[in-house]
Amino acid sequence: MTSGDWVRFARHDETGIETLQAHFEGHAFDPHWHDTYLIGVTEQGVQRFSCGRAQHDSTPGQVMLLEPGEVHDGDAPTPGGFTYQVMYLTPQWLDAALRELFEQVPEGFQLGFSTPLVSDPHLARAINQAFMALHQPLHQPALRMVRDTALDHLLHQLTRQAHWRRPLASSPMPRSVARAREFLHAHFAEDIGLDALARAAGTDRFRLARAFKRTTGLPPHAYLVQLRLNRARQLLARGLSPVSVAAAVGFADQSHLGRWFRRAYGLTPARYRRQCSNLPD
């Protein structure tokens, strides 16, 4: 991060929705993915990001829509950087909220987006209103009715840009990649070598590396880091200390976790823990 960068983060306990407002100049964050839906609005500048093998430039008022597991990065290609606000919605909360609001929600499907960047002023305003209702200091929370109304309006506007699709886990992919992903998910805290991963996948390391990146958007080692970071976020949100989390998810030490965490999310594990759990460092 540069001296001009800043990040403001909050987590709403009841819904589990995380909100983040940030400003970056130059390189913002490395390729990564979330296990949540990401919806956000660029407030100022140009936010350049790669997603789905394409590069996108988000300008003020444009909306970013990313599904869980979609690999993306972030850069500021113009002087002055960019400012944006973003909300992270868990699939569990989103599914429950949609079923409360709408009568016809198909079983076995989840919300999907056709494109990661749209120009939709109505949705942009709805995101901003919901963001403001949730991103409040603990001593100045928004009225529950104001928050509920803002979230309901957000969901109504969001579904105009969405469709129903099968979960990503059931999408077709090479068998070797599927086996490798299963192995990484089951052993993410271990020091896994490419040869061991290839044996578990039933192929050789060179074919696996090419197929894995082509399918997931990340090489196996970067995918493994993302699994560890996602688990680290869960444990930090529960109040576990960064040093114990680092050991639990497979990082060498707290500083190793901190370097990767900051590269992906723009804030330190200690700050994330403090904002989520209201516990001191």
PDB file of C-alpha atoms in Angstrom:
ATOM      1  CA  MET A   1       0.000   0.000   0.000  1.00  0.00           C
ATOM      2  CA  THR A   2       1.143   3.568  -0.700  1.00  0.00           C
ATOM      3  CA  SER A   3       1.076   6.439   1.765  1.00  0.00           C
ATOM      4  CA  GLY A   4      -2.119   7.729   0.162  1.00  0.00           C
ATOM      5  CA  ASP A   5      -4.026   4.460   0.515  1.00  0.00           C
ATOM      6  CA  TRP A   6      -6.646   3.967   3.216  1.00  0.00           C
ATOM      7  CA  VAL A   7      -9.218   1.328   4.166  1.00  0.00           C
ATOM      8  CA  ARG A   8     -12.319   1.553   6.369  1.00  0.00           C
ATOM      9  CA  PHE A   9     -13.854  -1.786   7.232  1.00  0.00           C
ATOM     10  CA  ALA A  10     -16.850  -2.910   9.269  1.00  0.00           C
ATOM     11  CA  ARG A  11     -18.824  -6.091   9.875  1.00  0.00           C
ATOM     12  CA  HIS A  12     -22.529  -6.254  10.739  1.00  0.00           C
ATOM     13  CA  ASP A  13     -22.947  -8.981  13.353  1.00  0.00           C
ATOM     14  CA  GLU A  14     -26.598  -9.871  12.701  1.00  0.00           C
ATOM     15  CA  THR A  15     -26.326 -10.375   8.924  1.00  0.00           C
ATOM     16  CA  GLY A  16     -22.608 -11.167   8.692  1.00  0.00           C
ATOM     17  CA  ILE A  17     -22.333  -8.605   5.874  1.00  0.00           C
ATOM     18  CA  GLU A  18     -18.922  -6.977   5.639  1.00  0.00           C
ATOM     19  CA  THR A  19     -18.592  -3.440   4.296  1.00  0.00           C
ATOM     20  CA  LEU A  20     -15.447  -1.791   3.068  1.00  0.00           C
ATOM     21  CA  GLN A  21     -14.650   1.657   1.746  1.00  0.00           C
ATOM     22  CA  ALA A  22     -11.131   2.199   0.443  1.00  0.00           C
ATOM     23  CA  HIS A  23      -8.840   4.358  -1.635  1.00  0.00           C
ATOM     24  CA  PHE A  24      -5.880   2.974  -3.559  1.00  0.00           C
ATOM     25  CA  GLU A  25      -3.210   4.530  -5.733  1.00  0.00           C
ATOM     26  CA  GLY A  26      -1.217   2.302  -8.079  1.00  0.00           C
ATOM     27  CA  HIS A  27      -1.439  -1.423  -7.346  1.00  0.00           C
ATOM     28  CA  ALA A  28      -4.355  -2.215  -5.035  1.00  0.00           C
ATOM     29  CA  PHE A  29      -4.440  -5.987  -4.558  1.00  0.00           C
ATOM     30  CA  ASP A  30      -3.227  -9.235  -6.119  1.00  0.00           C
ATOM     31  CA  PRO A  31      -5.488 -11.782  -7.859  1.00  0.00           C
ATOM     32  CA  HIS A  32      -7.731 -13.419  -5.278  1.00  0.00           C
ATOM     33  CA  TRP A  33     -11.293 -14.630  -4.721  1.00  0.00           C
ATOM     34  CA  HIS A  34     -13.889 -14.504  -1.980  1.00  0.00           C
ATOM     35  CA  ASP A  35     -16.349 -17.087  -0.695  1.00  0.00           C
ATOM     36  CA  THR A  36     -18.973 -14.306  -0.668  1.00  0.00           C
ATOM     37  CA  TYR A  37     -20.795 -12.225  -3.239  1.00  0.00           C
ATOM     38  CA  LEU A  38     -19.067  -8.891  -3.845  1.00  0.00           C
ATOM     39  CA  ILE A  39     -21.162  -5.898  -4.863  1.00  0.00           C
ATOM     40  CA  GLY A  40     -19.644  -2.459  -4.988  1.00  0.00           C
ATOM     41  CA  VAL A  41     -19.608   0.996  -6.545  1.00  0.00           C
ATOM     42  CA  THR A  42     -16.670   3.066  -7.740  1.00  0.00           C
ATOM     43  CA  GLU A  43     -16.905   6.508  -6.171  1.00  0.00           C
ATOM     44  CA  GLN A  44     -13.908   8.287  -7.700  1.00  0.00           C
ATOM     45  CA  GLY A  45     -11.214   7.606 -10.281  1.00  0.00           C
ATOM     46  CA  VAL A  46     -10.756   4.506 -12.418  1.00  0.00           C
ATOM     47  CA  GLN A  47     -10.728   1.052 -10.834  1.00  0.00           C
ATOM     48  CA  ARG A  48      -9.121  -1.431 -13.217  1.00  0.00           C
ATOM     49  CA  PHE A  49      -9.590  -5.115 -12.514  1.00  0.00           C
ATOM     50  CA  SER A  50      -9.243  -8.389 -14.389  1.00  0.00           C
ATOM     51  CA  CYS A  51     -11.990 -10.990 -14.072  1.00  0.00           C
ATOM     52  CA  GLY A  52     -13.099 -13.825 -16.311  1.00  0.00           C
ATOM     53  CA  ARG A  53     -10.055 -13.452 -18.614  1.00  0.00           C
ATOM     54  CA  ALA A  54     -11.061  -9.861 -19.408  1.00  0.00           C
ATOM     55  CA  GLN A  55      -9.959  -6.468 -18.136  1.00  0.00           C
ATOM     56  CA  HIS A  56     -12.520  -3.948 -16.906  1.00  0.00           C
ATOM     57  CA  ASP A  57     -12.304  -0.250 -16.048  1.00  0.00           C
ATOM     58  CA  SER A  58     -14.891   0.835 -13.498  1.00  0.00           C
ATOM     59  CA  THR A  59     -15.580   4.566 -13.452  1.00  0.00           C
ATOM     60  CA  PRO A  60     -17.623   6.615 -10.937  1.00  0.00           C
ATOM     61  CA  GLY A  61     -21.147   5.266 -10.537  1.00  0.00           C
ATOM     62  CA  GLN A  62     -20.497   1.897 -12.145  1.00  0.00           C
ATOM     63  CA  VAL A  63     -21.342  -1.285 -10.240  1.00  0.00           C
ATOM     64  CA  MET A  64     -19.104  -4.316  -9.725  1.00  0.00           C
ATOM     65  CA  LEU A  65     -20.819  -7.702  -9.328  1.00  0.00           C
ATOM     66  CA  LEU A  66     -18.712 -10.749  -8.493  1.00  0.00           C
ATOM     67  CA  GLU A  67     -19.859 -14.212  -7.532  1.00  0.00           C
ATOM     68  CA  PRO A  68     -18.141 -16.398  -4.922  1.00  0.00           C
ATOM     69  CA  GLY A  69     -14.954 -17.894  -6.314  1.00  0.00           C
ATOM     70  CA  GLU A  70     -14.437 -15.373  -9.130  1.00  0.00           C
ATOM     71  CA  VAL A  71     -10.759 -14.425  -9.352  1.00  0.00           C
ATOM     72  CA  HIS A  72     -10.077 -10.689  -9.621  1.00  0.00           C
ATOM     73  CA  ASP A  73      -7.380  -8.136  -8.884  1.00  0.00           C
ATOM     74  CA  GLY A  74      -7.248  -4.350  -8.612  1.00  0.00           C
ATOM     75  CA  ASP A  75      -5.174  -1.434  -9.869  1.00  0.00           C
ATOM     76  CA  ALA A  76      -5.429   2.330 -10.241  1.00  0.00           C
ATOM     77  CA  PRO A  77      -4.254   3.138 -13.796  1.00  0.00           C
ATOM     78  CA  THR A  78      -4.719   6.911 -13.563  1.00  0.00           C
ATOM     79  CA  PRO A  79      -3.215   9.608 -11.293  1.00  0.00           C
ATOM     80  CA  GLY A  80      -5.136  10.172  -8.074  1.00  0.00           C
ATOM     81  CA  GLY A  81      -6.108   6.528  -7.677  1.00  0.00           C
ATOM     82  CA  PHE A  82      -9.648   5.325  -7.078  1.00  0.00           C
ATOM     83  CA  THR A  83     -12.130   5.192  -4.202  1.00  0.00           C
ATOM     84  CA  TYR A  84     -14.840   2.586  -3.903  1.00  0.00           C
ATOM     85  CA  GLN A  85     -17.319   1.074  -1.492  1.00  0.00           C
ATOM     86  CA  VAL A  86     -18.085  -2.628  -1.446  1.00  0.00           C
ATOM     87  CA  MET A  87     -20.301  -5.097   0.402  1.00  0.00           C
ATOM     88  CA  TYR A  88     -19.596  -8.808   0.915  1.00  0.00           C
ATOM     89  CA  LEU A  89     -22.779 -10.909   1.132  1.00  0.00           C
ATOM     90  CA  THR A  90     -22.543 -14.508   2.291  1.00  0.00           C
ATOM     91  CA  PRO A  91     -24.380 -17.021   0.058  1.00  0.00           C
ATOM     92  CA  GLN A  92     -26.245 -18.299   3.130  1.00  0.00           C
ATOM     93  CA  TRP A  93     -27.597 -14.861   4.072  1.00  0.00           C
ATOM     94  CA  LEU A  94     -28.437 -14.005   0.471  1.00  0.00           C
ATOM     95  CA  ASP A  95     -30.346 -17.251  -0.091  1.00  0.00           C
ATOM     96  CA  ALA A  96     -32.352 -16.830   3.131  1.00  0.00           C
ATOM     97  CA  ALA A  97     -33.106 -13.174   2.408  1.00  0.00           C
ATOM     98  CA  LEU A  98     -34.259 -13.902  -1.142  1.00  0.00           C
ATOM     99  CA  ARG A  99     -36.591 -16.645   0.056  1.00  0.00           C
ATOM    100  CA  GLU A 100     -38.170 -14.218   2.513  1.00  0.00           C
ATOM    101  CA  LEU A 101     -38.737 -11.586  -0.162  1.00  0.00           C
ATOM    102  CA  PHE A 102     -39.723 -13.647  -3.189  1.00  0.00           C
ATOM    103  CA  GLU A 103     -42.179 -16.499  -3.520  1.00  0.00           C
ATOM    104  CA  GLN A 104     -40.486 -18.302  -6.414  1.00  0.00           C
ATOM    105  CA  VAL A 105     -36.861 -19.134  -5.624  1.00  0.00           C
ATOM    106  CA  PRO A 106     -35.820 -22.353  -7.439  1.00  0.00           C
ATOM    107  CA  GLU A 107     -34.334 -25.115  -5.318  1.00  0.00           C
ATOM    108  CA  GLY A 108     -30.752 -26.117  -6.072  1.00  0.00           C
ATOM    109  CA  PHE A 109     -29.905 -22.837  -7.783  1.00  0.00           C
ATOM    110  CA  GLN A 110     -28.136 -19.681  -6.672  1.00  0.00           C
ATOM    111  CA  LEU A 111     -27.852 -16.112  -7.866  1.00  0.00           C
ATOM    112  CA  GLY A 112     -25.481 -15.470 -10.768  1.00  0.00           C
ATOM    113  CA  PHE A 113     -24.361 -12.397 -12.697  1.00  0.00           C
ATOM    114  CA  SER A 114     -23.930 -12.142 -16.470  1.00  0.00           C
ATOM    115  CA  THR A 115     -21.167  -9.542 -16.302  1.00  0.00           C
ATOM    116  CA  PRO A 116     -18.899  -8.234 -13.522  1.00  0.00           C
ATOM    117  CA  LEU A 117     -19.379  -4.555 -14.421  1.00  0.00           C
ATOM    118  CA  VAL A 118     -22.638  -2.734 -15.145  1.00  0.00           C
ATOM    119  CA  SER A 119     -23.936   0.827 -15.439  1.00  0.00           C
ATOM    120  CA  ASP A 120     -27.121   0.829 -13.370  1.00  0.00           C
ATOM    121  CA  PRO A 121     -27.837   4.068 -11.453  1.00  0.00           C
ATOM    122  CA  HIS A 122     -30.758   2.516  -9.535  1.00  0.00           C
ATOM    123  CA  LEU A 123     -28.632  -0.383  -8.305  1.00  0.00           C
ATOM    124  CA  ALA A 124     -25.737   1.961  -7.513  1.00  0.00           C
ATOM    125  CA  ARG A 125     -27.999   4.082  -5.292  1.00  0.00           C
ATOM    126  CA  ALA A 126     -29.410   0.972  -3.616  1.00  0.00           C
ATOM    127  CA  ILE A 127     -25.898  -0.272  -2.836  1.00  0.00           C
ATOM    128  CA  ASN A 128     -24.946   3.111  -1.404  1.00  0.00           C
ATOM    129  CA  GLN A 129     -28.059   3.262   0.794  1.00  0.00           C
ATOM    130  CA  ALA A 130     -27.524  -0.268   2.124  1.00  0.00           C
ATOM    131  CA  PHE A 131     -23.835   0.455   2.640  1.00  0.00           C
ATOM    132  CA  MET A 132     -24.592   3.580   4.672  1.00  0.00           C
ATOM    133  CA  ALA A 133     -27.160   1.713   6.780  1.00  0.00           C
ATOM    134  CA  LEU A 134     -24.637  -1.008   7.673  1.00  0.00           C
ATOM    135  CA  HIS A 135     -21.321   0.839   7.685  1.00  0.00           C
ATOM    136  CA  GLN A 136     -22.014   2.736  10.897  1.00  0.00           C
ATOM    137  CA  PRO A 137     -19.956   3.203  14.067  1.00  0.00           C
ATOM    138  CA  LEU A 138     -20.989   0.841  16.869  1.00  0.00           C
ATOM    139  CA  HIS A 139     -22.229   3.765  18.969  1.00  0.00           C
ATOM    140  CA  GLN A 140     -24.313   5.162  16.077  1.00  0.00           C
ATOM    141  CA  PRO A 141     -26.080   2.175  14.497  1.00  0.00           C
ATOM    142  CA  ALA A 142     -28.815   2.799  11.948  1.00  0.00           C
ATOM    143  CA  LEU A 143     -32.400   2.121  12.995  1.00  0.00           C
ATOM    144  CA  ARG A 144     -33.311  -1.507  12.349  1.00  0.00           C
ATOM    145  CA  MET A 145     -36.217  -0.513  10.110  1.00  0.00           C
ATOM    146  CA  VAL A 146     -33.956   1.765   8.052  1.00  0.00           C
ATOM    147  CA  ARG A 147     -31.438  -1.035   7.636  1.00  0.00           C
ATOM    148  CA  ASP A 148     -34.062  -3.660   6.746  1.00  0.00           C
ATOM    149  CA  THR A 149     -35.703  -1.352   4.203  1.00  0.00           C
ATOM    150  CA  ALA A 150     -32.361  -0.539   2.591  1.00  0.00           C
ATOM    151  CA  LEU A 151     -31.414  -4.227   2.318  1.00  0.00           C
ATOM    152  CA  ASP A 152     -34.810  -5.186   0.869  1.00  0.00           C
ATOM    153  CA  HIS A 153     -34.486  -2.427  -1.734  1.00  0.00           C
ATOM    154  CA  LEU A 154     -30.969  -3.597  -2.538  1.00  0.00           C
ATOM    155  CA  LEU A 155     -32.158  -7.154  -3.164  1.00  0.00           C
ATOM    156  CA  HIS A 156     -34.974  -5.984  -5.438  1.00  0.00           C
ATOM    157  CA  GLN A 157     -32.522  -3.951  -7.518  1.00  0.00           C
ATOM    158  CA  LEU A 158     -29.847  -6.649  -7.454  1.00  0.00           C
ATOM    159  CA  THR A 159     -32.138  -9.326  -8.879  1.00  0.00           C
ATOM    160  CA  ARG A 160     -32.688  -7.146 -11.946  1.00  0.00           C
ATOM    161  CA  GLN A 161     -29.050  -7.783 -12.870  1.00  0.00           C
ATOM    162  CA  ALA A 162     -29.013 -11.454 -11.867  1.00  0.00           C
ATOM    163  CA  HIS A 163     -30.149 -14.874 -13.009  1.00  0.00           C
ATOM    164  CA  TRP A 164     -30.456 -18.288 -11.406  1.00  0.00           C
ATOM    165  CA  ARG A 165     -27.729 -20.832 -12.071  1.00  0.00           C
ATOM    166  CA  ARG A 166     -26.391 -24.085 -10.739  1.00  0.00           C
ATOM    167  CA  PRO A 167     -23.718 -23.755  -8.016  1.00  0.00           C
ATOM    168  CA  LEU A 168     -20.165 -23.540  -9.325  1.00  0.00           C
ATOM    169  CA  ALA A 169     -19.304 -26.821  -7.625  1.00  0.00           C
ATOM    170  CA  SER A 170     -21.550 -28.668 -10.093  1.00  0.00           C
ATOM    171  CA  SER A 171     -20.122 -26.905 -13.162  1.00  0.00           C
ATOM    172  CA  PRO A 172     -18.150 -29.174 -15.525  1.00  0.00           C
ATOM    173  CA  MET A 173     -14.360 -29.098 -15.210  1.00  0.00           C
ATOM    174  CA  PRO A 174     -11.544 -31.519 -16.029  1.00  0.00           C
ATOM    175  CA  ARG A 175     -11.583 -34.479 -13.667  1.00  0.00           C
ATOM    176  CA  SER A 176      -7.966 -33.928 -12.698  1.00  0.00           C
ATOM    177  CA  VAL A 177      -8.690 -30.325 -11.694  1.00  0.00           C
ATOM    178  CA  ALA A 178     -11.754 -31.365  -9.709  1.00  0.00           C
ATOM    179  CA  ARG A 179      -9.708 -33.973  -7.829  1.00  0.00           C
ATOM    180  CA  ALA A 180      -6.928 -31.475  -7.200  1.00  0.00           C
ATOM    181  CA  ARG A 181      -9.388 -28.917  -5.821  1.00  0.00           C
ATOM    182  CA  GLU A 182     -10.926 -31.503  -3.519  1.00  0.00           C
ATOM    183  CA  PHE A 183      -7.471 -32.468  -2.261  1.00  0.00           C
ATOM    184  CA  LEU A 184      -6.490 -28.839  -1.633  1.00  0.00           C
ATOM    185  CA  HIS A 185      -9.716 -28.122   0.232  1.00  0.00           C
ATOM    186  CA  ALA A 186      -9.171 -31.173   2.430  1.00  0.00           C
ATOM    187  CA  HIS A 187      -5.468 -30.506   3.110  1.00  0.00           C
ATOM    188  CA  PHE A 188      -5.123 -26.710   2.838  1.00  0.00           C
ATOM    189  CA  ALA A 189      -3.185 -26.381   6.115  1.00  0.00           C
ATOM    190  CA  GLU A 190      -0.515 -28.882   5.014  1.00  0.00           C
ATOM    191  CA  ASP A 191       2.708 -28.232   3.097  1.00  0.00           C
ATOM    192  CA  ILE A 192       1.580 -29.796  -0.189  1.00  0.00           C
ATOM    193  CA  GLY A 193       3.996 -30.337  -3.086  1.00  0.00           C
ATOM    194  CA  LEU A 194       3.008 -30.368  -6.750  1.00  0.00           C
ATOM    195  CA  ASP A 195       3.981 -34.022  -7.119  1.00  0.00           C
ATOM    196  CA  ALA A 196       1.678 -35.074  -4.263  1.00  0.00           C
ATOM    197  CA  LEU A 197      -1.131 -32.942  -5.677  1.00  0.00           C
ATOM    198  CA  ALA A 198      -0.639 -34.431  -9.145  1.00  0.00           C
ATOM    199  CA  ARG A 199      -0.771 -37.978  -7.754  1.00  0.00           C
ATOM    200  CA  ALA A 200      -4.031 -37.167  -5.976  1.00  0.00           C
ATOM    201  CA  ALA A 201      -5.381 -35.730  -9.234  1.00  0.00           C
ATOM    202  CA  GLY A 202      -4.290 -38.733 -11.311  1.00  0.00           C
ATOM    203  CA  THR A 203      -2.018 -36.823 -13.707  1.00  0.00           C
ATOM    204  CA  ASP A 204       1.465 -35.305 -13.871  1.00  0.00           C
ATOM    205  CA  ARG A 205       2.423 -31.961 -12.350  1.00  0.00           C
ATOM    206  CA  PHE A 206       2.917 -30.174 -15.671  1.00  0.00           C
ATOM    207  CA  ARG A 207      -0.461 -31.084 -17.164  1.00  0.00           C
ATOM    208  CA  LEU A 208      -2.137 -30.341 -13.840  1.00  0.00           C
ATOM    209  CA  ALA A 209      -0.542 -26.894 -13.499  1.00  0.00           C
ATOM    210  CA  ARG A 210      -1.690 -25.849 -16.976  1.00  0.00           C
ATOM    211  CA  ALA A 211      -5.212 -27.261 -16.618  1.00  0.00           C
ATOM    212  CA  PHE A 212      -5.655 -25.899 -13.104  1.00  0.00           C
ATOM    213  CA  LYS A 213      -4.822 -22.313 -14.019  1.00  0.00           C
ATOM    214  CA  ARG A 214      -6.871 -22.483 -17.205  1.00  0.00           C
ATOM    215  CA  THR A 215      -9.898 -23.707 -15.242  1.00  0.00           C
ATOM    216  CA  THR A 216      -9.703 -21.763 -11.966  1.00  0.00           C
ATOM    217  CA  GLY A 217      -7.797 -18.653 -13.032  1.00  0.00           C
ATOM    218  CA  LEU A 218      -5.045 -19.309 -10.473  1.00  0.00           C
ATOM    219  CA  PRO A 219      -2.074 -21.690 -10.318  1.00  0.00           C
ATOM    220  CA  PRO A 220      -2.337 -24.355  -7.599  1.00  0.00           C
ATOM    221  CA  HIS A 221      -0.076 -22.559  -5.110  1.00  0.00           C
ATOM    222  CA  ALA A 222      -2.078 -19.303  -5.381  1.00  0.00           C
ATOM    223  CA  TYR A 223      -5.345 -21.233  -5.019  1.00  0.00           C
ATOM    224  CA  LEU A 224      -3.956 -22.871  -1.874  1.00  0.00           C
ATOM    225  CA  VAL A 225      -3.081 -19.451  -0.431  1.00  0.00           C
ATOM    226  CA  GLN A 226      -6.642 -18.273  -1.082  1.00  0.00           C
ATOM    227  CA  LEU A 227      -8.066 -21.271   0.757  1.00  0.00           C
ATOM    228  CA  ARG A 228      -5.869 -20.427   3.728  1.00  0.00           C
ATOM    229  CA  LEU A 229      -6.836 -16.753   3.618  1.00  0.00           C
ATOM    230  CA  ASN A 230     -10.556 -17.522   3.488  1.00  0.00           C
ATOM    231  CA  ARG A 231     -10.230 -19.820   6.484  1.00  0.00           C
ATOM    232  CA  ALA A 232      -8.130 -17.200   8.253  1.00  0.00           C
ATOM    233  CA  ARG A 233     -10.893 -14.624   7.793  1.00  0.00           C
ATOM    234  CA  GLN A 234     -13.405 -17.002   9.379  1.00  0.00           C
ATOM    235  CA  LEU A 235     -11.190 -17.671  12.396  1.00  0.00           C
ATOM    236  CA  LEU A 236     -10.215 -14.029  12.876  1.00  0.00           C
ATOM    237  CA  ALA A 237     -13.890 -13.038  12.776  1.00  0.00           C
ATOM    238  CA  ARG A 238     -14.458 -15.432  15.684  1.00  0.00           C
ATOM    239  CA  GLY A 239     -11.826 -13.589  17.699  1.00  0.00           C
ATOM    240  CA  LEU A 240      -8.836 -15.939  17.389  1.00  0.00           C
ATOM    241  CA  SER A 241      -5.468 -14.203  17.533  1.00  0.00           C
ATOM    242  CA  PRO A 242      -3.453 -13.729  14.307  1.00  0.00           C
ATOM    243  CA  VAL A 243      -0.600 -15.864  15.641  1.00  0.00           C
ATOM    244  CA  SER A 244      -2.892 -18.823  16.383  1.00  0.00           C
ATOM    245  CA  VAL A 245      -4.726 -18.393  13.069  1.00  0.00           C
ATOM    246  CA  ALA A 246      -1.452 -18.401  11.141  1.00  0.00           C
ATOM    247  CA  ALA A 247      -0.527 -21.749  12.673  1.00  0.00           C
ATOM    248  CA  ALA A 248      -4.005 -23.204  12.162  1.00  0.00           C
ATOM    249  CA  VAL A 249      -4.227 -22.464   8.440  1.00  0.00           C
ATOM    250  CA  GLY A 250      -0.677 -23.368   7.437  1.00  0.00           C
ATOM    251  CA  PHE A 251       1.261 -20.105   7.253  1.00  0.00           C
ATOM    252  CA  ALA A 252       4.820 -20.125   8.590  1.00  0.00           C
ATOM    253  CA  ASP A 253       4.130 -17.446  11.197  1.00  0.00           C
ATOM    254  CA  GLN A 254       2.056 -14.329  11.906  1.00  0.00           C
ATOM    255  CA  SER A 255       4.117 -12.099   9.619  1.00  0.00           C
ATOM    256  CA  HIS A 256       3.700 -14.583   6.751  1.00  0.00           C
ATOM    257  CA  LEU A 257      -0.075 -14.478   7.219  1.00  0.00           C
ATOM    258  CA  GLY A 258       0.023 -10.694   7.474  1.00  0.00           C
ATOM    259  CA  ARG A 259       1.865 -10.214   4.188  1.00  0.00           C
ATOM    260  CA  TRP A 260      -0.560 -12.359   2.220  1.00  0.00           C
ATOM    261  CA  PHE A 261      -3.629 -11.012   4.019  1.00  0.00           C
ATOM    262  CA  ARG A 262      -2.727  -7.430   3.284  1.00  0.00           C
ATOM    263  CA  ARG A 263      -1.912  -8.138  -0.371  1.00  0.00           C
ATOM    264  CA  ALA A 264      -5.353  -9.655  -0.869  1.00  0.00           C
ATOM    265  CA  TYR A 265      -7.582  -7.490   1.328  1.00  0.00           C
ATOM    266  CA  GLY A 266      -5.717  -4.253   1.980  1.00  0.00           C
ATOM    267  CA  LEU A 267      -5.780  -4.493   5.789  1.00  0.00           C
ATOM    268  CA  THR A 268      -3.931  -6.423   8.474  1.00  0.00           C
ATOM    269  CA  PRO A 269      -5.259  -9.575  10.176  1.00  0.00           C
ATOM    270  CA  ALA A 270      -5.205  -7.758  13.530  1.00  0.00           C
ATOM    271  CA  ARG A 271      -7.358  -4.936  12.222  1.00  0.00           C
ATOM    272  CA  TYR A 272      -9.783  -7.348  10.560  1.00  0.00           C
ATOM    273  CA  ARG A 273     -10.114  -9.281  13.837  1.00  0.00           C
ATOM    274  CA  ARG A 274     -10.648  -6.109  15.835  1.00  0.00           C
ATOM    275  CA  GLN A 275     -13.375  -4.824  13.494  1.00  0.00           C
ATOM    276  CA  CYS A 276     -15.165  -8.191  13.404  1.00  0.00           C
ATOM    277  CA  SER A 277     -14.966  -9.191  17.059  1.00  0.00           C
ATOM    278  CA  ASN A 278     -14.577  -5.869  18.900  1.00  0.00           C
ATOM    279  CA  LEU A 279     -11.680  -7.424  20.788  1.00  0.00           C
ATOM    280  CA  PRO A 280      -8.363  -5.651  21.452  1.00  0.00           C
ATOM    281  CA  ASP A 281      -5.259  -6.763  19.537  1.00  0.00           C
TER     282      ASP A 281
END
